[in-house]
Coordinates of C-alpha atoms and ligand atoms in Angstrom, one line a residue:
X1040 CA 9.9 -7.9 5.1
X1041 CA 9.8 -10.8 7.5
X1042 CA 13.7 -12.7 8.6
X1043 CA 14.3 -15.9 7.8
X1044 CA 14.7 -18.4 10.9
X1045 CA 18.1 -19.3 11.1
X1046 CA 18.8 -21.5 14.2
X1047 CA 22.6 -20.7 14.7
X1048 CA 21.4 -16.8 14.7
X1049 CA 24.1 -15.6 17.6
X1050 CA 23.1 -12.6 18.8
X1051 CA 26.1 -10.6 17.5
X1052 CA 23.7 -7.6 16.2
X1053 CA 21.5 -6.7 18.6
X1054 CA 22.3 -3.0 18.6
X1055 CA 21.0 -1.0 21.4
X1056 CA 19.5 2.3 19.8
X1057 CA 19.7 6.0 21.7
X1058 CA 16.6 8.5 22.3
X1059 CA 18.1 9.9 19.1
X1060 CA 18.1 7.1 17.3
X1061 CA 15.0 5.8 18.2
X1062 CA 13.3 9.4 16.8
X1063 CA 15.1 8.7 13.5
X1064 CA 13.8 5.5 13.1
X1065 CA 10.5 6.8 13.9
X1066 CA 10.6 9.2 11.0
X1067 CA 11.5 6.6 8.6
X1068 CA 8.3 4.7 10.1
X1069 CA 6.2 7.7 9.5
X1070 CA 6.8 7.6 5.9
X1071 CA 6.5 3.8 6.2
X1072 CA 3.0 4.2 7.5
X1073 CA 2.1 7.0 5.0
X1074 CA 3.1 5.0 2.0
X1075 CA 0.7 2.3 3.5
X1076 CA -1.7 4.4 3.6
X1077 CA -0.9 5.8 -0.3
X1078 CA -1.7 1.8 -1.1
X1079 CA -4.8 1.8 1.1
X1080 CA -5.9 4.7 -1.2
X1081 CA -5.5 3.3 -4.3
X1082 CA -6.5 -0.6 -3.9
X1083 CA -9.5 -1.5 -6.2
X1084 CA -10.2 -4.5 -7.7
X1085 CA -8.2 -4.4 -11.4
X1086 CA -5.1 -2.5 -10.2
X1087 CA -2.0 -4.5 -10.3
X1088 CA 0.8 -5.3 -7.9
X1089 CA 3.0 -3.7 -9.8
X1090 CA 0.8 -0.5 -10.4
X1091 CA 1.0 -0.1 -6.4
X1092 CA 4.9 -1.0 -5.9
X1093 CA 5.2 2.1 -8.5
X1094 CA 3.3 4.3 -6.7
X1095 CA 4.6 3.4 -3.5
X1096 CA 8.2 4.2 -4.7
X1097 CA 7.4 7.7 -6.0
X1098 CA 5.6 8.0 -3.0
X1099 CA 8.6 7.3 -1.0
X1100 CA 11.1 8.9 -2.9
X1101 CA 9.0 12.5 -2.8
X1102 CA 9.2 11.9 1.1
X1103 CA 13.4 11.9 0.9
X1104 CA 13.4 8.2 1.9
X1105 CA 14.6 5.5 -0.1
X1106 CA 12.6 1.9 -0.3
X1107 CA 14.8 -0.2 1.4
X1108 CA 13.2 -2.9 0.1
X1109 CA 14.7 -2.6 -3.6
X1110 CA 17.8 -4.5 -4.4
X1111 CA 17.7 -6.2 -0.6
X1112 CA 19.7 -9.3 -1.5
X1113 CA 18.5 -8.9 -5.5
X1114 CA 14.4 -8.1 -4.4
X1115 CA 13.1 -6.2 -7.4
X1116 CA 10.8 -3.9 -6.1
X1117 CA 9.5 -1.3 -3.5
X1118 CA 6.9 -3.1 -1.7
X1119 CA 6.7 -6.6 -0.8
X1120 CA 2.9 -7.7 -2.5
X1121 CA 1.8 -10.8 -1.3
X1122 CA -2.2 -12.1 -1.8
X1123 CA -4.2 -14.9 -0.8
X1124 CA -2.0 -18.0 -0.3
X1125 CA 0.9 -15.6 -0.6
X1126 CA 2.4 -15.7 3.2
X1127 CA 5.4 -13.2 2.4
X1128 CA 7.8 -11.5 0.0
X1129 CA 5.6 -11.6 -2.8
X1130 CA 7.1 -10.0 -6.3
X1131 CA 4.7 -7.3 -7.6
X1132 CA 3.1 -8.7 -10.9
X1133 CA 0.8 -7.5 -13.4
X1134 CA -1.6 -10.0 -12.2
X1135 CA -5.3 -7.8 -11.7
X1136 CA -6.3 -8.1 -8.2
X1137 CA -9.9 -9.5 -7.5
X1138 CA -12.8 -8.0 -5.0
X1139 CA -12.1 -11.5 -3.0
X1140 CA -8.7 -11.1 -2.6
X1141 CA -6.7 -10.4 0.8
X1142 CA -3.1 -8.6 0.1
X1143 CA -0.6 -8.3 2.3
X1144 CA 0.9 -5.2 1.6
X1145 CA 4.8 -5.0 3.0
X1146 CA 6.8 -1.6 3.0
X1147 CA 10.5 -0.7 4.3
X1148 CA 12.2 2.6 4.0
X1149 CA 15.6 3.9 5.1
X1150 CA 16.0 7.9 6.1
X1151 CA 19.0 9.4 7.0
X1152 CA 20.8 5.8 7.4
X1153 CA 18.0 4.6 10.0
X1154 CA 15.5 1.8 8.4
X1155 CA 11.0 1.6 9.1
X1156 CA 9.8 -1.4 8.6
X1157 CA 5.5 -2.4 8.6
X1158 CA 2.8 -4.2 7.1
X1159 CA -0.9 -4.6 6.5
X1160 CA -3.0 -7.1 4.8
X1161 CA -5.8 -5.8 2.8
X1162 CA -9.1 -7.1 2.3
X1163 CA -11.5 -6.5 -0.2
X1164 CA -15.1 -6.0 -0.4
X1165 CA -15.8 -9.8 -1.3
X1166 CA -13.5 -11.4 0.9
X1167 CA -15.5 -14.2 3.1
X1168 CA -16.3 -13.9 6.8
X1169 CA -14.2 -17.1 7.8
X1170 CA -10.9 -15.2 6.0
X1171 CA -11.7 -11.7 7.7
X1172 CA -11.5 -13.9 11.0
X1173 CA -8.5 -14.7 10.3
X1174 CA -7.1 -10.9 9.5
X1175 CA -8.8 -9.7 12.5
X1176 CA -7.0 -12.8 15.0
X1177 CA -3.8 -11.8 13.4
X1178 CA -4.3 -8.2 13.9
X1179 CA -4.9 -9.1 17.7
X1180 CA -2.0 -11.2 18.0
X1181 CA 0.1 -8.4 16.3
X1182 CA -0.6 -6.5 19.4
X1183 CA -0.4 -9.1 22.2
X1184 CA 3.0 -9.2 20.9
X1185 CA 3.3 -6.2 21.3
X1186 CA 2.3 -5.8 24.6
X1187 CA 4.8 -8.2 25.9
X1188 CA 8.0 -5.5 24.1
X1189 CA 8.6 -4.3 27.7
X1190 CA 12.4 -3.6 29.6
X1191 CA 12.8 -7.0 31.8
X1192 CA 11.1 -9.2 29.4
X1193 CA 12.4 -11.5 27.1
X1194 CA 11.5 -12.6 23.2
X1195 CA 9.9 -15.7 24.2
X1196 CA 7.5 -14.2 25.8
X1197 CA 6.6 -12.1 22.5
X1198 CA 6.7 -15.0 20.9
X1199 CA 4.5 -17.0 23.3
X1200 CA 1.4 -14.1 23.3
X1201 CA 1.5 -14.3 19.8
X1202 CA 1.2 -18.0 19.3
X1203 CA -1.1 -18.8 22.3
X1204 CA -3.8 -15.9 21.5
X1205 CA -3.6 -17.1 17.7
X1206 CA -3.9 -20.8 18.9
X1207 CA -6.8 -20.6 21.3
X1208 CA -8.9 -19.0 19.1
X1209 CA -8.9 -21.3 16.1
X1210 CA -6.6 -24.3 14.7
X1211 CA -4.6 -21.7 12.5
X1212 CA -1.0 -22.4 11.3
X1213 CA 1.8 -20.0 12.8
X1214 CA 4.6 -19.8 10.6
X1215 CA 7.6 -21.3 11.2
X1216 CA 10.4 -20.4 8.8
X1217 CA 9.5 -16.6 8.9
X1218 CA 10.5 -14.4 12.2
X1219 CA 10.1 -11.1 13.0
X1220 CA 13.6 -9.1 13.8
X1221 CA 16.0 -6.5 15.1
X1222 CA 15.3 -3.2 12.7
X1223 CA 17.2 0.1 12.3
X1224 CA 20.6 0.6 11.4
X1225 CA 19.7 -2.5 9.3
X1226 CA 16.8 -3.6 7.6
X1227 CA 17.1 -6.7 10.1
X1228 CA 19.5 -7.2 12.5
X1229 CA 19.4 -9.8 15.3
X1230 CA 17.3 -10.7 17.8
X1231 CA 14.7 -13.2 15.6
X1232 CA 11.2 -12.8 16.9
X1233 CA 9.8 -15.8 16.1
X1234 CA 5.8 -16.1 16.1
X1235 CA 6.0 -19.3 18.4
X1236 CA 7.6 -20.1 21.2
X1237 CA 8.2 -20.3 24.9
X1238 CA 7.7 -17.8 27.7
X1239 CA 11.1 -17.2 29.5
X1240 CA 13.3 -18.0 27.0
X1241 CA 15.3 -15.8 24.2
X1242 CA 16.9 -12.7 24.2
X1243 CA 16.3 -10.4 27.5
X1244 CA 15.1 -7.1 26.3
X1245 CA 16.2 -4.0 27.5
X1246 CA 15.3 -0.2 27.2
X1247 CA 15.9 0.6 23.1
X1248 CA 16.1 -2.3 21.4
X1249 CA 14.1 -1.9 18.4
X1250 CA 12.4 -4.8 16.8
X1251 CA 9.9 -5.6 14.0
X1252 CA 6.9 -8.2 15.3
X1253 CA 4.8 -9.8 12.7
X1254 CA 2.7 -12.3 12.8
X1255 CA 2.2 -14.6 9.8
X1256 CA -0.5 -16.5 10.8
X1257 CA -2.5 -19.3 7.8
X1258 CA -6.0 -20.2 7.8
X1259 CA -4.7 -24.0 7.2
X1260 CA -1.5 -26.0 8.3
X1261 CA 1.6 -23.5 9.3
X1262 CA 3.6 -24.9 6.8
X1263 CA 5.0 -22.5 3.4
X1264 CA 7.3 -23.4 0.9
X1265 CA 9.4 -20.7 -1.6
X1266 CA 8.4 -20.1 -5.4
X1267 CA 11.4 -20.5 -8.0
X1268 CA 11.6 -17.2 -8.1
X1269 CA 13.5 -17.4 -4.6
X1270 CA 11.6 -15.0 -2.7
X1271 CA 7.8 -15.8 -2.9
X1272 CA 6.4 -17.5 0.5
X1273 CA 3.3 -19.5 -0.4
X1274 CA 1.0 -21.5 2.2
X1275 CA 1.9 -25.5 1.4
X1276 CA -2.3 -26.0 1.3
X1277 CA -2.8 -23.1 -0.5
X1278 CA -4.8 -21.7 1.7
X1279 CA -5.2 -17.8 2.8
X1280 CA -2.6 -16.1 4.8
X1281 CA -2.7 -13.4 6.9
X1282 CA 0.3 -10.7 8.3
X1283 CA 0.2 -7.8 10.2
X1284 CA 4.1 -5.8 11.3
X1285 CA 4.7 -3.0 13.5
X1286 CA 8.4 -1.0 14.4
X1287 CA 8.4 -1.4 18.3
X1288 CA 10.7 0.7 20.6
X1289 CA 11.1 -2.0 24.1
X1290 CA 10.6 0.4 27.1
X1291 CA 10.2 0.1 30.7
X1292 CA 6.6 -0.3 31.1
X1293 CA 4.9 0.3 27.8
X1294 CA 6.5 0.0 24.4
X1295 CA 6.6 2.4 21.7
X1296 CA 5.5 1.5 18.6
X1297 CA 7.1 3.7 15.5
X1298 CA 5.3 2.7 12.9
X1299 CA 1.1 3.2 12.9
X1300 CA -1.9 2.0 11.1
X1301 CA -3.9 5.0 11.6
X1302 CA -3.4 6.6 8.5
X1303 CA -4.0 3.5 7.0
X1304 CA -7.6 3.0 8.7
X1305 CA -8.9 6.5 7.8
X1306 CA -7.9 5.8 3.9
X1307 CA -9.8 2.6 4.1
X1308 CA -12.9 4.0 5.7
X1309 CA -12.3 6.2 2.6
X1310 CA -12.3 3.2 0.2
X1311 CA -15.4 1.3 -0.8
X1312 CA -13.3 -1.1 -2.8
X1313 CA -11.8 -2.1 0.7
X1314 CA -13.0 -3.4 4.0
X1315 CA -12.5 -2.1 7.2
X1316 CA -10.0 -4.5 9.4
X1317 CA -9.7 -4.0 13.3
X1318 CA -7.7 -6.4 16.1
X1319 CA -10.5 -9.0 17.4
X1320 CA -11.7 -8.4 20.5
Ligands
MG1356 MG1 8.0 -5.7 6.7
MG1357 MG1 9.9 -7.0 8.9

């Protein structure tokens, strides 16, 4: 689940996490990842976004976690489900999904009071070349973000790989309103990672903070606007959106991500109903 930007964020939770903590959170990650992975395994065209968020929740529950997702400030369900124009923190409906669908698939779970947090967007068989461009540019980004979670450096500079790699490659629309965020002890805490910005500037990261980067990245113009239902995120042009989210350990050097796609990649070269995504080269 992405933050919402809020400018007069103050930096009053950024919690520091311990080696300890940081393994914790990592096992709330791995059932994260492996409840992803449950989805990948399932997806076909006809099944429902609410057939998924139900497995996904017994999923998690036989695991020992809980979805942290559920009653997060009212959301109804496990999983956040969000296809096509869908940018974020879309309700699971009964709505049959279609081969030329994308679906970003969004999961949370606490263990043992520490909280996981990642996503993937799915594509299906039909989905058009143009669209799967956009899925594999996101992907990248996700980890040029990534790369930049290091001891000494700051958010901006997250912020800043994401933007400039998405930016350079095509005119896509980098979200605005949605931010990545502090994860753990909370399902977000402070700092905001915001998918745009300025080298240099933002929080200073240190040695165990633990943050959730995730690009929302749209094939059109970067603005959204929210559904009256008060949660869903939909593209203002309608047109296709793409997010990817990792759980990233800052260290000195090289960061550690918690959270991991693999399991999700070997279910989808599994799956004939899906296609295979990778990060553009
Ligand atoms: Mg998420
Ligand atoms: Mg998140």
């Amino acid at each position: 689940m992405a933050g919402l930007f809020s400018s007069s964020s103050d930096g009053k939770k950024v919690f520091y996490k311990t080696d300890e903590e940081i393994e914790l959170i990592r096992e709330a990650n791995l059932i994260v990842s492996k409840t992803l992975a449950h989805v990948a395994s399932i997806l076909k065209p006809g099944i429902t976004g609410q057939a998924i968020d139900k497995a996904a929740e017994e999923f998690i529950r036989d695991h020992k976690g809980r979805p942290a997702f559920k009653g997060y400030n009212g959301f109804p369900a496990s999983l956040c489900v969000s296809y096509n124009d869908i940018v974020v923190h879309g309700i699971p409906s009964t709505r049959e999904f279609k081969d030329d669908d994308i679906v970003s698939v969004d999961c949370g779970v606490e263990l043992n009071g520490y909280f996981g947090d990642a996503a993937f967007t799915f594509a299906f068989a039909n989905v058009s070349e143009p669209v799967m461009e956009l899925l594999r540019v996101t992907y990248a980004a996700l980890y040029k973000g990534i790369e930049q979670a290091i001891a000494g450096k700051r958010i901006g500079d997250i912020s800043f790989a994401i933007q400039n790699y998405c930016e350079r490659q095509h005119p896509y629309g980098i979200v605005r309103e949605l931010v990545g965020h502090g994860v753990g002890r909370a399902l977000h805490e402070d700092p905001e990672v915001p998918n745009y910005g300025r080298r240099g500037k933002g929080h200073l990261m240190q040695s165990g903070l633990v943050i959730a980067i995730e690009p929302m990245v749209n094939l059109g113009v970067k603005e959204v606007y929210q559904d009256t239902d008060g949660w869903t995120i939909h593209t203002r042009d309608r047109k296709p959106s793409a997010h990817y989210e990792h759980s990233v350990a800052v260290r000195k050097g090289k960061a550690d991500v918690l959270s991991t796609h693999q399991y999700v990649l070997e279910e989808i070269k599994n799956n004939p109903a899906v296609q295979e995504v990778s990060p553009k080269n």
